[in-house]
Coordinates of C-alpha atoms in Angstrom, one line a residue:
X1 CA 17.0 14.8 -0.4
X2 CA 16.7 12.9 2.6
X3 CA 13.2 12.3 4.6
X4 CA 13.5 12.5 7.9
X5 CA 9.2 12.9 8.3
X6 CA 6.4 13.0 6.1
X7 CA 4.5 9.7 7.3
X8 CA 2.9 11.8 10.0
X9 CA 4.3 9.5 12.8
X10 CA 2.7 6.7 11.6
X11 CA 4.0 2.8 9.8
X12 CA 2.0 2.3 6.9
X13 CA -0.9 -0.5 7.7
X14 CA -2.6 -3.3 6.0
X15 CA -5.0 -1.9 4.2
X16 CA -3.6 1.5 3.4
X17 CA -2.1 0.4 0.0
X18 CA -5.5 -1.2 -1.5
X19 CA -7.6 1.2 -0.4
X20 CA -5.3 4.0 -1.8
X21 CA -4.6 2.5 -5.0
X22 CA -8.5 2.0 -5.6
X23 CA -9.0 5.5 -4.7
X24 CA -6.3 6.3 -7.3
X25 CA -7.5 4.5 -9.8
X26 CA -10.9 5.9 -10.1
X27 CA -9.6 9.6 -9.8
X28 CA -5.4 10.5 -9.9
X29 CA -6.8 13.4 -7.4
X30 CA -8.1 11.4 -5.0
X31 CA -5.8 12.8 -2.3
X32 CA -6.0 16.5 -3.7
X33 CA -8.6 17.3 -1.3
X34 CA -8.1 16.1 2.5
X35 CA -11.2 16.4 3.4
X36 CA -13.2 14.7 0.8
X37 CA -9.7 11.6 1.3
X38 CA -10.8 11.6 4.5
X39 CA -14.1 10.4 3.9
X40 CA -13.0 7.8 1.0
X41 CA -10.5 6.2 2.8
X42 CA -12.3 6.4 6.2
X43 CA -8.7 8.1 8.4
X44 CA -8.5 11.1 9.8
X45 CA -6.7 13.7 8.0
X46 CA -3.2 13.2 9.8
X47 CA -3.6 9.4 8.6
X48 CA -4.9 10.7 4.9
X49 CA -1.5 12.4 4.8
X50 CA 0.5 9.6 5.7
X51 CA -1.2 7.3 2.9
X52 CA 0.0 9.4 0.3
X53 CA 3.7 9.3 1.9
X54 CA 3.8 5.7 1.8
X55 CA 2.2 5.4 -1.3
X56 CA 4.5 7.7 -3.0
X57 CA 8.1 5.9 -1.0
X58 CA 6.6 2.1 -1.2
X59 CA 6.8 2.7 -5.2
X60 CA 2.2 2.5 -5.6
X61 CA 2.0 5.9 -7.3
X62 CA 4.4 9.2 -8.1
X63 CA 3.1 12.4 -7.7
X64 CA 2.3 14.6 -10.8
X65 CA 1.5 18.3 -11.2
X66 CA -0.6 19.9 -8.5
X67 CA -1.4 17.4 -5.7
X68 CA -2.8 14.6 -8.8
X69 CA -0.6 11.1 -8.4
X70 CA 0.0 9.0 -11.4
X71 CA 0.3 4.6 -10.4
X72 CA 3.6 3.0 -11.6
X73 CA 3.8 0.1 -13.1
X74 CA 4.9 -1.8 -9.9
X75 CA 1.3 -0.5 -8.5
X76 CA -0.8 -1.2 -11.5
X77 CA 1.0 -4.7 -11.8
X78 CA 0.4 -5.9 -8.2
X79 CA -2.4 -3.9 -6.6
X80 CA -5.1 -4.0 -9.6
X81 CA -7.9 -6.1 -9.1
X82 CA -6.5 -8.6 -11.2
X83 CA -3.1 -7.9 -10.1
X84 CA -0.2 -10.2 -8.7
X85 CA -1.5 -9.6 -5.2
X86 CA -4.0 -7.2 -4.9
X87 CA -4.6 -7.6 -1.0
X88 CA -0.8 -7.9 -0.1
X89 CA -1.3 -11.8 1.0
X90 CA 1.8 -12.7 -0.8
X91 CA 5.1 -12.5 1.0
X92 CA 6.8 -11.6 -1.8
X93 CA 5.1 -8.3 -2.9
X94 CA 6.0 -7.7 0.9
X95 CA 9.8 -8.0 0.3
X96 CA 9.5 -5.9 -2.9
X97 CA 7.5 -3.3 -0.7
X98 CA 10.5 -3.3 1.6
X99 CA 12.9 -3.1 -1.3
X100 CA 11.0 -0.1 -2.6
X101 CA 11.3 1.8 0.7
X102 CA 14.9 1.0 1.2
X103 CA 16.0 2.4 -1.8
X104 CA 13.5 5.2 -2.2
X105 CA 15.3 7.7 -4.5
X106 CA 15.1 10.4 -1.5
X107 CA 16.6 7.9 0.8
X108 CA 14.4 7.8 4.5
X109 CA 17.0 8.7 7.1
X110 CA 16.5 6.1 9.7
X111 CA 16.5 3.4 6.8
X112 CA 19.4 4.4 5.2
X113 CA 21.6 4.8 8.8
X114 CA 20.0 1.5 10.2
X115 CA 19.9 -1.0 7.3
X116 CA 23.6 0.2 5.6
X117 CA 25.7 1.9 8.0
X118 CA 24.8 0.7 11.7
X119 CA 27.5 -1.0 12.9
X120 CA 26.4 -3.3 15.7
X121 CA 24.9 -6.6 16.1
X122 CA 22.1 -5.3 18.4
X123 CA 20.6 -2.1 19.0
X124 CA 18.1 -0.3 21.5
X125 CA 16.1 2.5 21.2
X126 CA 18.2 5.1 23.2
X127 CA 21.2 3.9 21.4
X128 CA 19.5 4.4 17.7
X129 CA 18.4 8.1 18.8
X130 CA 21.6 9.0 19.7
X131 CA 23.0 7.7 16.7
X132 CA 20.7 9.3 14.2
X133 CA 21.6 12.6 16.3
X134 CA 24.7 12.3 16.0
X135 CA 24.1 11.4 12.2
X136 CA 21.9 14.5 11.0
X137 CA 24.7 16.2 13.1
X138 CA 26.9 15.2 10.5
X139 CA 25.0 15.9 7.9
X140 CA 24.1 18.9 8.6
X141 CA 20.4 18.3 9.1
X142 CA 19.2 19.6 12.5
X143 CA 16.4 18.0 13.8
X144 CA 14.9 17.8 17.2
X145 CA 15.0 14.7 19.1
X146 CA 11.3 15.0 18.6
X147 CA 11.5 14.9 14.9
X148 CA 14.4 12.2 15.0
X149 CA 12.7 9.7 17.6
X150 CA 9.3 10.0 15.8
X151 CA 10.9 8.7 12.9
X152 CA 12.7 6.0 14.3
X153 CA 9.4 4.7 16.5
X154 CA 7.9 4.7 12.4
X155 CA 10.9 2.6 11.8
X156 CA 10.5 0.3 14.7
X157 CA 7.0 -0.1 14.0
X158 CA 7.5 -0.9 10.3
X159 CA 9.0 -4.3 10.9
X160 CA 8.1 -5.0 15.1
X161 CA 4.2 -6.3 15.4
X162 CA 3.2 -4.9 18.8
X163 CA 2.9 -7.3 21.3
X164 CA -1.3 -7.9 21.5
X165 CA -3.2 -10.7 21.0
X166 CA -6.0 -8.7 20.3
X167 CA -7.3 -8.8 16.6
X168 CA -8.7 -6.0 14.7
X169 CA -11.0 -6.0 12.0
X170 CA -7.8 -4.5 10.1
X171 CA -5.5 -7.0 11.4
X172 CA -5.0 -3.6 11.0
X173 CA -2.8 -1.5 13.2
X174 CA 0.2 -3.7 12.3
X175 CA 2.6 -3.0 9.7
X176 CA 2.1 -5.3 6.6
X177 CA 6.3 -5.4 6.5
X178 CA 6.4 -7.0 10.2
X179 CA 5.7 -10.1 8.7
X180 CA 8.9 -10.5 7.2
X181 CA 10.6 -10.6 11.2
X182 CA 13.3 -8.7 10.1
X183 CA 14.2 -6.7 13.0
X184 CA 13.0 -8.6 15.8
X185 CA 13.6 -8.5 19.8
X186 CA 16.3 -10.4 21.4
X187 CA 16.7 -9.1 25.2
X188 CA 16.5 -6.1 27.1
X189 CA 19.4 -4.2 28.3
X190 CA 19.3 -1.0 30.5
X191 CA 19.1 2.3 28.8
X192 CA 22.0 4.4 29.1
X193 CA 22.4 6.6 32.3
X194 CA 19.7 4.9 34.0
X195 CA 17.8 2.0 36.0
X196 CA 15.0 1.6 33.1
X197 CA 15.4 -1.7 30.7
X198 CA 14.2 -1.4 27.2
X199 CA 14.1 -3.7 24.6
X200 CA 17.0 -4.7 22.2
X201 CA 16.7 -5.3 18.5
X202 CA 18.5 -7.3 16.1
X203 CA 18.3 -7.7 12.3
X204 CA 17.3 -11.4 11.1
X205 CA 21.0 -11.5 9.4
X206 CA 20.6 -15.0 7.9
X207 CA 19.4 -17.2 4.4
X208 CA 16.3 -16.1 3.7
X209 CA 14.3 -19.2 1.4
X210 CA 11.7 -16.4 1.5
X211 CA 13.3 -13.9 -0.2
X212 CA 13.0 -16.1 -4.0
X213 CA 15.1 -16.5 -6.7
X214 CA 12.8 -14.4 -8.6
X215 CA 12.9 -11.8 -6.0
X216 CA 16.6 -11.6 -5.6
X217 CA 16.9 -11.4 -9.4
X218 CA 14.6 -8.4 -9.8
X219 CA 15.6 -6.8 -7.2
X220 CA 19.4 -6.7 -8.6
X221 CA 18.2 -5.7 -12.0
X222 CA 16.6 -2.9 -10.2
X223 CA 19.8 -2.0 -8.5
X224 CA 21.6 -2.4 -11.5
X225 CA 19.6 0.0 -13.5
X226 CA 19.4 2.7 -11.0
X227 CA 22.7 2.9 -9.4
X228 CA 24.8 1.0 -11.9
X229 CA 22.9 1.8 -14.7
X230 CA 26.3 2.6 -17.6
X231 CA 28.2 -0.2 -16.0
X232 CA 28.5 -3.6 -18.2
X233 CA 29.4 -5.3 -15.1
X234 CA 28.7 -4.9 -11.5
X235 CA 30.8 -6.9 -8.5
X236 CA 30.2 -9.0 -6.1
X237 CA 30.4 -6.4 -3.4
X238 CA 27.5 -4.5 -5.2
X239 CA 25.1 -7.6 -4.8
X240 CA 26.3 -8.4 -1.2
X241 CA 27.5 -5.6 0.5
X242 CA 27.2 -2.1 -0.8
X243 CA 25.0 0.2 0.1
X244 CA 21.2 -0.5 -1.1
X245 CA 22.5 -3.7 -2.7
X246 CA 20.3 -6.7 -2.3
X247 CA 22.1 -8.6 0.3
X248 CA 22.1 -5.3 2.8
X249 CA 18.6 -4.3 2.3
X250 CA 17.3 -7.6 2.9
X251 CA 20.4 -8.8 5.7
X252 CA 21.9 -11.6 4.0
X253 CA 25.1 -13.1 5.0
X254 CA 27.3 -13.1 1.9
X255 CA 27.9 -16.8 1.9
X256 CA 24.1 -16.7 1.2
X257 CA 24.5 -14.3 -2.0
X258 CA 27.2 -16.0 -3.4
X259 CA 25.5 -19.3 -3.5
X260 CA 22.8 -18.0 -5.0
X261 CA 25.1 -16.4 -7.7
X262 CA 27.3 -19.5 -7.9
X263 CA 24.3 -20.6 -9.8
X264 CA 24.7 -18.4 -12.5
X265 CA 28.4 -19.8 -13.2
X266 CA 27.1 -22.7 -15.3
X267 CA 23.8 -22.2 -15.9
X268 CA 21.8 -22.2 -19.1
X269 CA 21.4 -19.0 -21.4
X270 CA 17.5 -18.5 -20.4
X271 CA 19.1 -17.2 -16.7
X272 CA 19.1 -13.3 -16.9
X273 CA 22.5 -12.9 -15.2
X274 CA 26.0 -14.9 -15.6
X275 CA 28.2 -14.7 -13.2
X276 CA 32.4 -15.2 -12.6
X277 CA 33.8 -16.3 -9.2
X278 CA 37.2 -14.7 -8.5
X279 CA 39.2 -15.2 -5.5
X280 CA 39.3 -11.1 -5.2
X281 CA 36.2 -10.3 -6.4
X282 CA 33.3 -11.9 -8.7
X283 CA 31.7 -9.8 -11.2
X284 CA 28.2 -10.6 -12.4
X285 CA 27.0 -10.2 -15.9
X286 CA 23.9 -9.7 -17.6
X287 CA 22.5 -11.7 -20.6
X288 CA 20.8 -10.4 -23.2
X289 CA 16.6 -11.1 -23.5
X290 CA 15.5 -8.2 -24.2
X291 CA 12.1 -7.1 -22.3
X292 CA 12.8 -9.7 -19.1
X293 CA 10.1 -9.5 -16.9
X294 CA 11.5 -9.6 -14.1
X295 CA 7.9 -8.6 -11.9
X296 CA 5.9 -11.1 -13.6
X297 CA 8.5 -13.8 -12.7
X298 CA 8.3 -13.1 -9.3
X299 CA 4.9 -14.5 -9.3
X300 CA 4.9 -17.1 -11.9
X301 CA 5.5 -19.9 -9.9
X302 CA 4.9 -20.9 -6.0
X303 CA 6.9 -19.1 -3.6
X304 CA 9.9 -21.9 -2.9
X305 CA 13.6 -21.0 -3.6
X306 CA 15.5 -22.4 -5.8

């Protein structure tokens, strides 16, 4: 089912996810009682809330019976103490985060409309509402324009840093994610029907050396075992330009995917993935070594592509 609130109007922050999975690993029901969260965690209850969304969608914990969460392994790998990254300083857990939330199993509405079906270079604020409206329309999920432009602000605020130079003790009212520029402003225009200018976005649609080899590679294993999952083979199109396929999710141009899977055309039998270049369409293949790790990988050597 599709989210269209739950984060209680706010972008997750910096230190939402270590705090929360600390909590969580001293007591599954730390969140079960709001009051006593409140206190843990230091937030006020709207905020307390809003931890547990993003906990839950950026792929941390799952919820169990009652209001008890359970960590994944992606949350028990990175986040503990002597995790991958346990303080998210590490770009790369950053993408994965992004990955997670942009292919959450109940897909979040303004990341599934914005990232795989919005069809422009640019977009504004005004224009993205009326979009999404015309969208849940569609779908037959009423909202108000309340609901819908709440959601899209938590959107907007995921992956734009606000424009301060003023430093926090959290660094902290900043979205972790907005590190990754992403979405990022390119002009103003004037908002429809009137004399007012607002900003204008665009989505960092180019090669991304930050986004690893490592990261690419798990990421389309984790594709290919939840939305391919009884398929031998998937295409190109599924790594490049299908919905909640690698190169969408993290806006790469497809000259930029297919080099990176031109590499598995000759490589060695230690690569997880073999891939055959057609003129109508590649298909990619995957090699049999049993329990890959594809997590650990990401992390087991410095953060360069290659």
């Amino acid at each position: 089912m599709t989210k269209f609130s739950g984060h209680e109007s706010f972008a997750c922050r910096y230190a939402w996810l270590p705090k929360a999975y600390r909590e969580l690993a001293g007591d599954p029901d730390a969140f079960a009682d709001e009051d006593r969260a409140m206190v843990q965690l230091g937030v006020g209850k709207n905020m307390v809330r809003s931890i547990r969304f993003w906990v839950e969608v950026m792929g941390v914990a799952v919820p169990t019976a009652g209001r008890s969460f359970e960590l994944t392994p992606f949350g028990r790998a990175v986040l503990a103490e002597d995790g991958f990254d346990p303080y998210l300083e590490d770009a790369r857990t950053l993408w994965l985060l992004h990955w997670n939330i942009s292919t959450y199993k109940d897909p979040l509405f303004a990341w599934q409309f914005l990232l795989f079906s919005w069809p422009f270079g640019e977009l504004t604020r005004s224009e993205a509402l009326t979009a999404l409206r015309r969208e849940a329309q569609r779908l037959n999920a009423i909202h108000s324009d309340v609901t819908l432009g709440i959601h899209l602000d938590v959107f907007l605020h995921t992956y734009i840093a606000p424009r301060t130079t003023k430093v926090t003790a959290e660094q902290s009212l900043d979205s972790p994610l907005a590190e990754l520029e992403l979405l990022h402003q390119v002009g103003e225009r004037r908002a429809d029907g009137s004399g007012r200018r607002e900003p204008s976005y665009a989505f960092r649609r180019e090669s991304k050396p930050e986004v690893t080899k490592a990261v690419f590679e798990y990421c389309l294993d984790d594709y290919w075992r939840r939305y391919k999952k009884s398929d031998a083979t998937i295409t190109f199109r599924d790594a490049a330009i299908a919905p909640s396929s690698v190169g969408q999710v993290f806006k790469l141009p497809e000259d930029d995917v297919r080099s990176r899977l031109d590499t598995y055309v000759l490589t060695d039998s230690a690569a997880p993935f073999r891939y055959q270049p057609s003129a109508v369409q590649g298909l990619i293949f995957r090699r049999d070594h049993g329990a890959h790790d594809f997590l650990a990988a990401v992390y087991a050597q410095e953060a360069d592509y290659a």
